[in-house]
Coordinates of C-alpha atoms in Angstrom, one line a residue:
Q18 CA -41.2 -4.8 18.2
L19 CA -41.4 -7.8 16.2
L20 CA -44.8 -9.9 16.4
P21 CA -45.6 -13.7 14.9
M22 CA -47.1 -14.0 11.6
G23 CA -49.1 -16.8 10.5
D24 CA -47.9 -20.4 9.4
N25 CA -49.2 -19.3 5.8
A26 CA -47.5 -15.3 6.0
P27 CA -45.2 -15.0 2.9
S28 CA -41.0 -16.2 4.9
D29 CA -39.3 -12.8 3.7
W30 CA -42.7 -10.6 4.9
A31 CA -42.5 -9.6 9.4
L32 CA -45.2 -8.4 11.5
G33 CA -44.4 -5.7 14.1
H34 CA -44.9 -2.3 15.3
H35 CA -43.1 1.4 16.6
V36 CA -41.7 0.5 19.8
G37 CA -43.8 2.0 22.7
R38 CA -46.9 2.5 19.7
P39 CA -48.6 -0.9 19.7
E40 CA -51.2 0.9 17.3
S41 CA -48.5 1.3 14.6
R42 CA -48.7 -2.5 14.0
G43 CA -48.2 -3.4 10.3
C44 CA -46.3 -5.7 7.7
F45 CA -43.0 -5.0 6.4
P46 CA -40.5 -6.5 4.1
K47 CA -37.9 -8.9 6.4
A48 CA -34.9 -7.6 4.6
Y49 CA -35.7 -4.2 5.8
V50 CA -35.2 -4.7 9.6
G51 CA -31.9 -6.3 11.5
S52 CA -29.6 -6.2 14.4
R53 CA -28.3 -2.4 15.7
R54 CA -25.4 -3.7 14.4
H55 CA -26.0 -4.0 11.1
H56 CA -27.7 -0.8 10.9
K57 CA -24.4 0.8 12.1
V58 CA -23.0 -0.8 9.6
I59 CA -25.3 0.4 7.2
T60 CA -25.0 4.0 8.2
K61 CA -21.7 3.5 8.1
A62 CA -21.7 2.8 4.2
Q63 CA -24.1 5.4 3.7
E64 CA -21.9 7.9 5.2
A65 CA -18.5 6.5 3.4
A66 CA -21.0 6.5 0.0
E67 CA -22.2 10.3 0.6
I68 CA -18.5 11.2 1.4
A69 CA -16.6 9.7 -1.6
R70 CA -19.7 11.3 -3.9
K71 CA -18.5 14.5 -2.4
A72 CA -15.3 14.5 -2.3
R73 CA -15.0 13.1 -6.3
Q74 CA -17.3 16.3 -7.2
Q75 CA -14.9 18.5 -4.9
W76 CA -12.0 17.2 -6.4
K77 CA -13.1 16.9 -9.8
D78 CA -14.5 20.8 -9.6
Q79 CA -11.4 21.6 -8.7
E80 CA -9.7 20.1 -11.2
L81 CA -11.5 22.0 -13.7
K82 CA -11.3 25.3 -11.6
A83 CA -7.9 24.7 -11.9
D84 CA -7.7 23.9 -15.9
D85 CA -9.6 26.9 -15.9
K86 CA -7.4 29.3 -14.2
E87 CA -4.0 27.8 -15.2
G88 CA -1.5 30.5 -15.6
A89 CA -3.3 33.0 -14.7
G90 CA -1.8 33.3 -11.3
E91 CA -4.7 32.5 -8.8
A92 CA -7.9 30.5 -8.3
H93 CA -11.0 30.8 -6.2
G94 CA -14.4 29.0 -5.0
D95 CA -13.9 24.7 -4.9
S96 CA -10.0 25.0 -5.4
E97 CA -9.8 26.8 -1.8
V98 CA -9.3 24.5 1.2
F99 CA -8.4 24.8 5.0
A100 CA -5.4 23.0 6.5
L101 CA -6.8 20.5 8.8
Y102 CA -3.9 20.4 11.1
D103 CA -0.3 21.7 11.2
F104 CA 2.1 20.0 9.0
D105 CA 5.7 20.4 10.1
P106 CA 8.0 18.9 6.7
S107 CA 10.4 18.3 9.6
K108 CA 8.7 15.3 10.8
I109 CA 8.8 12.7 7.7
D110 CA 11.7 12.3 5.7
W111 CA 11.0 14.6 2.8
P112 CA 10.5 12.8 -0.9
F113 CA 11.0 15.1 -3.3
P114 CA 14.6 16.7 -3.5
D115 CA 13.9 19.5 -6.4
Q116 CA 10.4 20.2 -4.7
K117 CA 9.7 22.5 -1.9
P118 CA 7.2 21.2 0.9
L119 CA 4.3 24.0 2.0
A120 CA 4.2 23.4 6.1
L121 CA 0.9 24.3 6.7
S122 CA -1.1 25.8 10.4
V123 CA -4.3 24.9 11.3
G124 CA -7.4 26.9 9.6
E125 CA -5.4 28.8 7.2
K126 CA -7.0 28.2 3.9
I127 CA -5.2 26.6 1.1
V128 CA -5.2 27.6 -2.7
L129 CA -4.9 24.2 -4.9
L130 CA -2.4 24.2 -7.7
P131 CA -2.3 21.3 -10.7
L132 CA 0.0 18.7 -9.3
G133 CA 3.0 18.4 -11.2
V134 CA 2.8 14.8 -13.8
G135 CA 4.0 12.1 -11.8
T136 CA 3.3 12.9 -8.9
P137 CA 1.3 10.4 -6.4
Q138 CA -2.3 11.6 -5.9
D139 CA -2.2 11.2 -2.0
W140 CA -0.4 14.6 -2.2
A141 CA -0.7 18.0 -3.2
F142 CA 0.3 21.3 -4.6
G143 CA -0.6 24.8 -3.9
H144 CA 0.2 28.2 -1.7
R145 CA -1.5 30.2 1.0
A146 CA -4.3 32.3 -0.2
A147 CA -2.4 35.0 1.2
D148 CA 0.8 34.2 -0.3
L149 CA 1.0 33.4 -3.5
D150 CA 4.9 32.9 -3.4
S151 CA 4.5 30.5 -1.0
Q152 CA 4.1 27.7 -3.0
G153 CA 4.7 23.4 -2.2
Y154 CA 3.4 20.3 -1.8
F155 CA 1.9 18.9 1.0
P156 CA 0.2 15.2 2.4
R157 CA -3.8 16.0 1.0
A158 CA -4.9 14.2 4.3
Y159 CA -4.1 17.3 6.0
I160 CA -7.0 19.6 3.6
G161 CA -10.4 19.4 3.9
S162 CA -13.4 21.6 3.8
A163 CA -14.8 23.9 6.3
F164 CA -17.1 21.2 7.6
E165 CA -14.0 19.1 8.2
L166 CA -12.0 21.9 9.9
S167 CA -14.7 22.3 12.4
E168 CA -14.9 18.1 13.0
A169 CA -10.9 18.3 13.3
L170 CA -11.2 21.8 15.5
A171 CA -13.8 20.1 17.9
A172 CA -12.4 17.2 18.4
E173 CA -8.4 19.0 19.6
E174 CA -10.5 21.0 21.8
A175 CA -12.2 18.1 23.7
L176 CA -8.2 17.0 23.9
E177 CA -7.6 20.8 25.0
Q178 CA -10.1 20.3 27.8
S179 CA -8.9 17.2 29.5
S180 CA -5.4 18.5 30.5
T181 CA -7.6 21.6 32.1
P182 CA -8.0 20.7 35.9
S183 CA -11.8 20.3 36.3
S184 CA -14.0 20.4 39.9
D185 CA -12.8 16.6 40.7
G186 CA -9.5 16.6 39.5
S187 CA -10.1 14.3 36.8
A188 CA -9.1 13.7 33.2
H189 CA -11.5 12.7 30.4
S190 CA -10.1 11.7 27.5
V191 CA -7.4 9.9 25.6
A192 CA -5.2 11.3 23.3
V193 CA -3.0 9.3 20.9
A194 CA 0.9 9.6 20.4
L195 CA 1.3 11.3 16.7
Y196 CA 5.5 10.7 16.7
D197 CA 8.2 8.9 18.9
F198 CA 9.1 11.5 21.7
D199 CA 12.3 10.3 23.4
A200 CA 13.5 12.5 26.3
S201 CA 16.9 11.2 26.7
G202 CA 17.5 13.7 23.2
V203 CA 16.3 16.8 24.8
E204 CA 17.4 19.4 27.8
W205 CA 14.7 18.2 30.3
P206 CA 12.8 21.1 31.9
F207 CA 11.5 20.1 35.0
E208 CA 12.9 19.1 38.2
N209 CA 9.7 17.4 39.8
L210 CA 8.4 15.9 36.9
R211 CA 9.6 12.4 35.2
P212 CA 9.6 12.6 31.3
L213 CA 7.2 9.7 29.4
S214 CA 8.4 8.1 26.1
L215 CA 6.2 7.6 23.9
K216 CA 6.2 5.3 20.3
A217 CA 3.7 6.7 17.6
G218 CA 0.0 5.0 18.0
D219 CA 0.9 4.7 21.6
E220 CA -2.8 5.8 23.8
V221 CA -2.0 8.5 26.7
Q222 CA -4.5 9.0 29.6
L223 CA -4.0 12.8 29.9
L224 CA -4.0 14.3 33.3
P225 CA -4.6 18.3 34.5
M226 CA -0.8 19.9 35.0
G227 CA -1.1 22.5 37.2
D228 CA -1.6 26.6 36.6
G229 CA 1.8 27.4 36.3
A230 CA 2.7 24.5 34.0
P231 CA 4.4 25.8 30.5
N232 CA 1.2 25.6 27.6
D233 CA 3.1 23.4 25.4
W234 CA 3.8 20.7 27.9
A235 CA 1.2 18.2 28.5
L236 CA 1.2 15.2 31.6
G237 CA -0.2 12.0 31.2
H238 CA 0.7 8.0 31.2
L239 CA -0.2 5.0 29.0
V240 CA -3.4 3.9 29.1
G241 CA -3.6 0.8 31.3
Q242 CA -0.4 1.5 32.7
P243 CA -0.8 4.9 35.7
D244 CA 2.6 4.2 36.6
S245 CA 4.2 5.3 33.6
R246 CA 2.9 8.7 34.3
G247 CA 4.6 11.6 32.8
C248 CA 5.4 14.7 30.7
F249 CA 5.7 15.1 26.8
P250 CA 5.5 18.0 24.4
R251 CA 1.7 18.4 23.7
A252 CA 2.3 19.0 20.0
Y253 CA 3.2 15.1 20.0
V254 CA -0.3 13.8 20.9
G255 CA -3.8 14.2 19.4
S256 CA -6.4 12.7 18.2
R257 CA -7.1 9.6 17.1
H258 CA -8.2 11.1 13.4
R259 CA -5.3 13.3 13.1
H260 CA -3.1 10.2 13.9
R261 CA -4.7 8.3 11.4
I262 CA -3.6 11.7 9.4
V263 CA -0.2 12.1 10.0
A264 CA 0.3 7.7 9.7
R265 CA -1.1 8.1 6.0
A266 CA 1.3 11.3 5.6
Q267 CA 4.2 9.1 6.8
A268 CA 3.1 6.4 4.9
A269 CA 2.5 8.8 1.8
A270 CA 6.1 10.0 2.0
A271 CA 7.8 6.6 2.1
R272 CA 5.5 5.7 -1.3
A273 CA 7.0 8.8 -2.8
T274 CA 10.8 8.1 -2.0
Q275 CA 10.1 4.9 -3.5
A276 CA 8.2 6.0 -6.6
A277 CA 11.7 8.8 -6.8
K278 CA 14.1 5.6 -6.9
F279 CA 12.8 5.1 -10.4
F280 CA 13.1 8.6 -11.7
E281 CA 16.5 8.7 -10.5
H282 CA 17.4 5.8 -12.5
G283 CA 15.6 6.7 -16.1
S284 CA 11.8 5.9 -15.7
S285 CA 9.4 8.1 -17.4
S286 CA 7.0 7.4 -14.5
P287 CA 7.4 6.5 -10.8
F288 CA 5.2 3.7 -11.3
E289 CA 6.7 2.6 -14.3
V290 CA 9.6 0.2 -14.6
F291 CA 10.7 -2.8 -16.7
A292 CA 11.3 -6.4 -16.7
L293 CA 15.0 -7.5 -16.1
Y294 CA 14.2 -11.0 -16.8
D295 CA 11.3 -13.8 -18.3
F296 CA 9.2 -14.4 -15.4
D297 CA 7.1 -17.6 -15.6
A298 CA 5.0 -18.9 -12.9
S299 CA 4.4 -22.3 -13.7
K300 CA 8.6 -22.5 -12.9
I301 CA 7.3 -22.1 -8.9
D302 CA 4.8 -23.4 -7.1
W303 CA 2.5 -20.2 -7.1
P304 CA 1.3 -19.1 -3.7
F305 CA -1.3 -16.9 -3.8
E306 CA -5.2 -18.8 -4.6
E307 CA -6.7 -15.7 -5.0
H308 CA -4.0 -13.6 -7.0
P309 CA -3.2 -14.6 -10.7
P310 CA 0.9 -14.4 -11.7
L311 CA 1.5 -11.7 -14.7
T312 CA 4.1 -13.2 -16.7
L313 CA 6.7 -11.4 -17.9
T314 CA 9.0 -10.5 -20.8
A315 CA 12.5 -9.5 -20.4
G316 CA 12.2 -5.8 -21.7
E317 CA 8.6 -4.8 -21.5
K318 CA 7.1 -1.6 -19.4
I319 CA 4.9 -2.5 -16.3
V320 CA 2.6 -0.4 -14.5
L321 CA 3.0 -0.7 -10.9
L322 CA -0.9 -0.1 -9.6
P323 CA -1.4 2.1 -6.9
G324 CA -2.2 -0.4 -4.2
F325 CA 1.0 -2.5 -4.9
E326 CA 2.8 -1.9 -1.5
D327 CA -0.3 -3.9 -0.1
A328 CA 0.9 -6.9 -1.6
P329 CA 3.3 -9.2 0.3
G330 CA 6.7 -8.2 1.1
D331 CA 8.7 -9.8 -1.8
W332 CA 5.9 -8.9 -4.5
S333 CA 4.5 -6.1 -6.7
L334 CA 1.2 -6.3 -8.6
G335 CA 1.2 -4.4 -11.9
H336 CA -0.5 -4.6 -15.4
R337 CA 1.6 -4.4 -18.8
A338 CA 1.8 -1.0 -19.5
A339 CA 0.1 -2.2 -23.3
D340 CA -2.6 -3.7 -21.9
R341 CA -4.0 -2.8 -18.2
H342 CA -6.7 -5.1 -18.4
Q343 CA -4.1 -7.8 -17.5
Q344 CA -3.1 -7.4 -14.0
G345 CA -1.6 -10.0 -11.7
L346 CA 1.2 -10.2 -8.8
F347 CA 5.4 -10.6 -9.9
P348 CA 8.3 -10.7 -7.8
K349 CA 10.0 -7.3 -7.2
S350 CA 13.0 -8.8 -7.9
Y351 CA 12.3 -9.1 -11.3
V352 CA 11.5 -5.5 -12.1
G353 CA 13.7 -2.6 -12.1
S354 CA 14.9 0.8 -13.7
R355 CA 15.8 1.7 -17.2
S356 CA 19.3 1.8 -16.2
E357 CA 19.0 -1.4 -14.4
L358 CA 17.0 -3.3 -17.6
A359 CA 20.4 -2.1 -19.4
A360 CA 22.6 -4.1 -17.3
A361 CA 20.7 -7.1 -17.0
Q362 CA 20.6 -7.3 -21.1
G363 CA 24.2 -6.4 -21.0
E364 CA 24.9 -9.5 -18.7
E365 CA 22.5 -11.8 -20.8
G366 CA 23.9 -10.5 -24.2
S367 CA 27.2 -11.8 -23.3
L368 CA 26.1 -14.8 -22.1
E369 CA 24.3 -15.2 -25.5
A370 CA 27.3 -14.7 -27.4
S371 CA 29.4 -16.8 -25.7
L372 CA 26.7 -19.4 -26.4
T373 CA 27.1 -18.3 -30.4
P374 CA 29.9 -20.8 -32.5
S375 CA 32.9 -19.1 -33.6
S376 CA 36.1 -20.0 -35.2
T377 CA 37.8 -18.6 -32.0
S378 CA 35.7 -19.9 -29.3
S379 CA 37.2 -22.1 -27.1
G380 CA 34.3 -21.9 -24.7
V381 CA 35.6 -20.2 -21.9
S382 CA 32.3 -18.9 -20.5
V383 CA 30.8 -20.0 -17.0
V384 CA 26.8 -19.8 -17.0
V385 CA 24.6 -20.8 -13.7
A386 CA 21.9 -23.3 -14.0
L387 CA 18.8 -21.5 -12.9
H388 CA 16.3 -24.5 -12.3
D389 CA 16.6 -28.0 -11.9
F390 CA 17.1 -29.9 -15.6
D391 CA 16.5 -33.9 -15.8
P392 CA 17.0 -35.5 -18.7
S393 CA 14.9 -38.8 -18.0
T394 CA 11.8 -36.8 -18.0
I395 CA 12.2 -36.2 -21.6
E396 CA 12.6 -37.9 -25.3
W397 CA 16.1 -37.2 -25.9
P398 CA 16.2 -35.4 -29.0
F399 CA 20.3 -36.1 -29.9
E400 CA 21.4 -39.0 -31.3
N401 CA 25.0 -38.4 -30.9
L402 CA 24.9 -35.9 -27.6
P403 CA 25.1 -37.3 -24.1
S404 CA 22.7 -35.1 -21.6
L405 CA 23.6 -33.3 -19.1
A406 CA 21.5 -33.1 -15.5
L407 CA 21.7 -30.0 -14.1
T408 CA 21.0 -28.8 -10.3
A409 CA 19.6 -25.3 -9.8
G410 CA 23.1 -23.4 -9.0
D411 CA 25.6 -25.5 -10.7
E412 CA 28.0 -23.4 -12.4
I413 CA 28.3 -24.7 -16.3
Q414 CA 31.5 -24.8 -18.3
L415 CA 30.1 -23.3 -22.4
L416 CA 31.3 -25.2 -25.0
P417 CA 30.1 -24.3 -29.0
M418 CA 27.7 -26.3 -30.7
A419 CA 28.1 -27.3 -34.3
D420 CA 25.9 -24.5 -37.0
D421 CA 23.5 -26.8 -37.4
A422 CA 22.4 -27.1 -33.6
P423 CA 18.9 -26.3 -32.4
S424 CA 19.2 -22.5 -31.6
D425 CA 17.3 -23.6 -28.1
W426 CA 20.0 -26.3 -26.8
A427 CA 23.5 -25.6 -25.3
L428 CA 26.7 -27.8 -24.6
G429 CA 29.2 -27.5 -22.0
H430 CA 30.1 -29.4 -18.7
H431 CA 30.4 -28.5 -14.8
V432 CA 33.3 -26.6 -14.1
G433 CA 36.2 -28.9 -12.9
R434 CA 34.3 -31.9 -14.4
P435 CA 35.0 -31.8 -18.1
E436 CA 33.8 -35.5 -18.1
S437 CA 30.5 -34.3 -17.4
R438 CA 30.0 -33.1 -21.1
G439 CA 26.7 -32.9 -22.4
C440 CA 23.9 -30.9 -24.0
F441 CA 20.7 -29.5 -22.0
P442 CA 18.4 -26.2 -23.1
K443 CA 19.5 -22.6 -23.3
A444 CA 16.2 -21.6 -20.7
Y445 CA 17.5 -23.5 -17.9
I446 CA 21.1 -21.3 -17.7
G447 CA 21.5 -17.7 -17.0
S448 CA 23.8 -15.1 -15.1
K449 CA 24.6 -15.5 -11.6
H450 CA 22.4 -12.5 -11.1
H451 CA 19.4 -13.9 -12.8
R452 CA 20.1 -17.1 -10.6
K453 CA 20.0 -14.7 -7.3
S454 CA 16.7 -13.4 -8.7
I455 CA 15.3 -16.6 -9.0
E456 CA 16.3 -17.5 -5.4
K457 CA 14.9 -14.7 -4.1
V458 CA 11.4 -15.7 -5.8
E459 CA 11.4 -19.3 -4.4
R460 CA 12.0 -18.0 -1.2
A461 CA 9.2 -15.2 -1.5
A462 CA 6.8 -18.1 -2.8
E463 CA 7.6 -20.4 0.3
S464 CA 7.3 -17.9 2.8
A465 CA 4.0 -16.7 1.0
S466 CA 2.7 -19.8 1.0
S467 CA 4.2 -20.9 4.9
A468 CA 1.9 -17.9 5.4
Q469 CA -1.3 -18.9 3.4
K470 CA -0.8 -22.4 5.7
D471 CA -0.9 -20.4 9.3
A472 CA -3.9 -18.2 7.7
V473 CA -5.9 -21.9 7.0
K474 CA -5.3 -22.5 10.5
Q475 CA -6.1 -18.9 11.9
G476 CA -8.7 -18.1 9.8
S477 CA -7.0 -14.6 8.6
I478 CA -3.3 -13.3 8.6
V479 CA -2.1 -11.9 11.0
A480 CA -0.2 -8.6 10.6
K481 CA 2.9 -7.1 12.3
E482 CA 2.6 -3.9 14.4
G483 CA 2.8 -1.0 12.0
E484 CA 2.4 -3.5 8.9
Q485 CA -0.2 -3.6 6.4
Q486 CA -2.6 -6.2 7.0
L487 CA -3.6 -8.9 4.1
L488 CA -7.0 -10.9 4.3
L489 CA -6.7 -13.7 2.1
E490 CA -10.6 -14.7 3.5
V491 CA -13.3 -12.7 4.6
F492 CA -16.8 -13.2 5.0
A493 CA -20.1 -11.2 4.3
L494 CA -21.3 -10.0 7.4
Y495 CA -25.1 -8.8 5.8
D496 CA -26.3 -8.5 2.6
F497 CA -24.9 -5.7 0.6
D498 CA -27.2 -4.5 -2.4
P499 CA -25.2 -1.3 -4.1
S500 CA -29.4 -0.3 -5.4
K501 CA -29.7 1.1 -1.6
M502 CA -27.3 4.1 -2.1
H503 CA -26.1 6.5 -4.7
W504 CA -23.0 4.7 -5.7
P505 CA -20.1 7.0 -5.8
F506 CA -17.7 5.8 -8.1
P507 CA -18.8 5.8 -12.0
N508 CA -15.3 3.7 -13.3
H509 CA -15.8 0.9 -10.6
H510 CA -18.1 -1.7 -10.7
P511 CA -19.9 -2.8 -6.6
L512 CA -19.7 -5.8 -5.6
G513 CA -23.2 -7.3 -4.4
L514 CA -23.0 -9.2 -1.2
S515 CA -24.7 -12.3 0.6
A516 CA -24.1 -12.7 3.9

């Protein structure tokens, strides 16, 4: 209970007493009190820090234990975890064609083993404690400690009880659809009950079924739509927490599938790619005020950052393999596998050969203008050669230049117009494939720029359902002082916030 202080009291102190105990009247720092909402936020932050600290220590202990036991055929102690939910690999598009999955049943003990090289960290490898030969991969989100298992079981039990008839015949809980359910794809087993089709993420109000109903089916309706009442398989719904776990597993599978494509085409790591072409962000109107670009040089190895899928659709986030501190965004179309790099270099090599004068060259190569070139904007360097203005996309017939001509210039004319003969910078021309990549970048930049303009109007970018949300600007709701908690990330610096 806050009380007024005198006018001369320090502004950063307050006066008050515990509610219901006026005799406890006293002073305290203002920074130590706030609204109930503020208190909830702080509590969540402290809980998150403690969870992160424990998780980090747990995985660290497991890695040490696994290293000690590697080759011994067994692991104990901290490398033992529990399946929080059933995991059926057939429910997802399995991303590891050369590795088998490990199906999980809720509550069973799992022994973790070291991950294979290059495996994404949101996956785990292990076997059932009772079966050493049952080794396979599964989403890391599906396992946890004994305490986490008890919480998951309690949440599922609450849902189970809500679908059991009560004294007033009502239901008490809302479940969430874990997967899509299309009733038209099954032979319907009920004569007097209609089906309820589900989309993953739908909130379903559970209703009690009759005593004679099959125990693997449930009855309910979409929240706010009582007229949608119908039946569906019980295994297709669960708690909100379980839905988040399933969604994370599906997202992990999608990421691993994308990463596997690079393995298939010669990359040594699922997150290593190669720059197919030079990328100079100054050539476009950079659309991201809050994110720097990463300049690319054809052939260099690029490491995609673990969160690269959160970048806007046509862009990737990463750093050079030789310099992990220089991070930035770049167009996805400018990077690819080793084999794609070889194909791109073959195209560019053919172009370079066509630009080299020879006694037999008759100028038979055609290139494409990558960018607009306006000769009037520069001091023309040639007295005896005319200029050739270019518009991005123009097809140019190359002609041989004299041996003593500058190496960074080319000679040619527009296809079908030999009278337009003139010189232009080599950097402004390339293959048709290169031009298509640039067009993708220009469209992506324009799209991102439009999105940012919408964000300015709306305050943030509103994500479409099922897509990642990119908040370019947010605001600190409260002061955040990292020294108030045990910081759980030794390799990452905290950011103090001011409301």
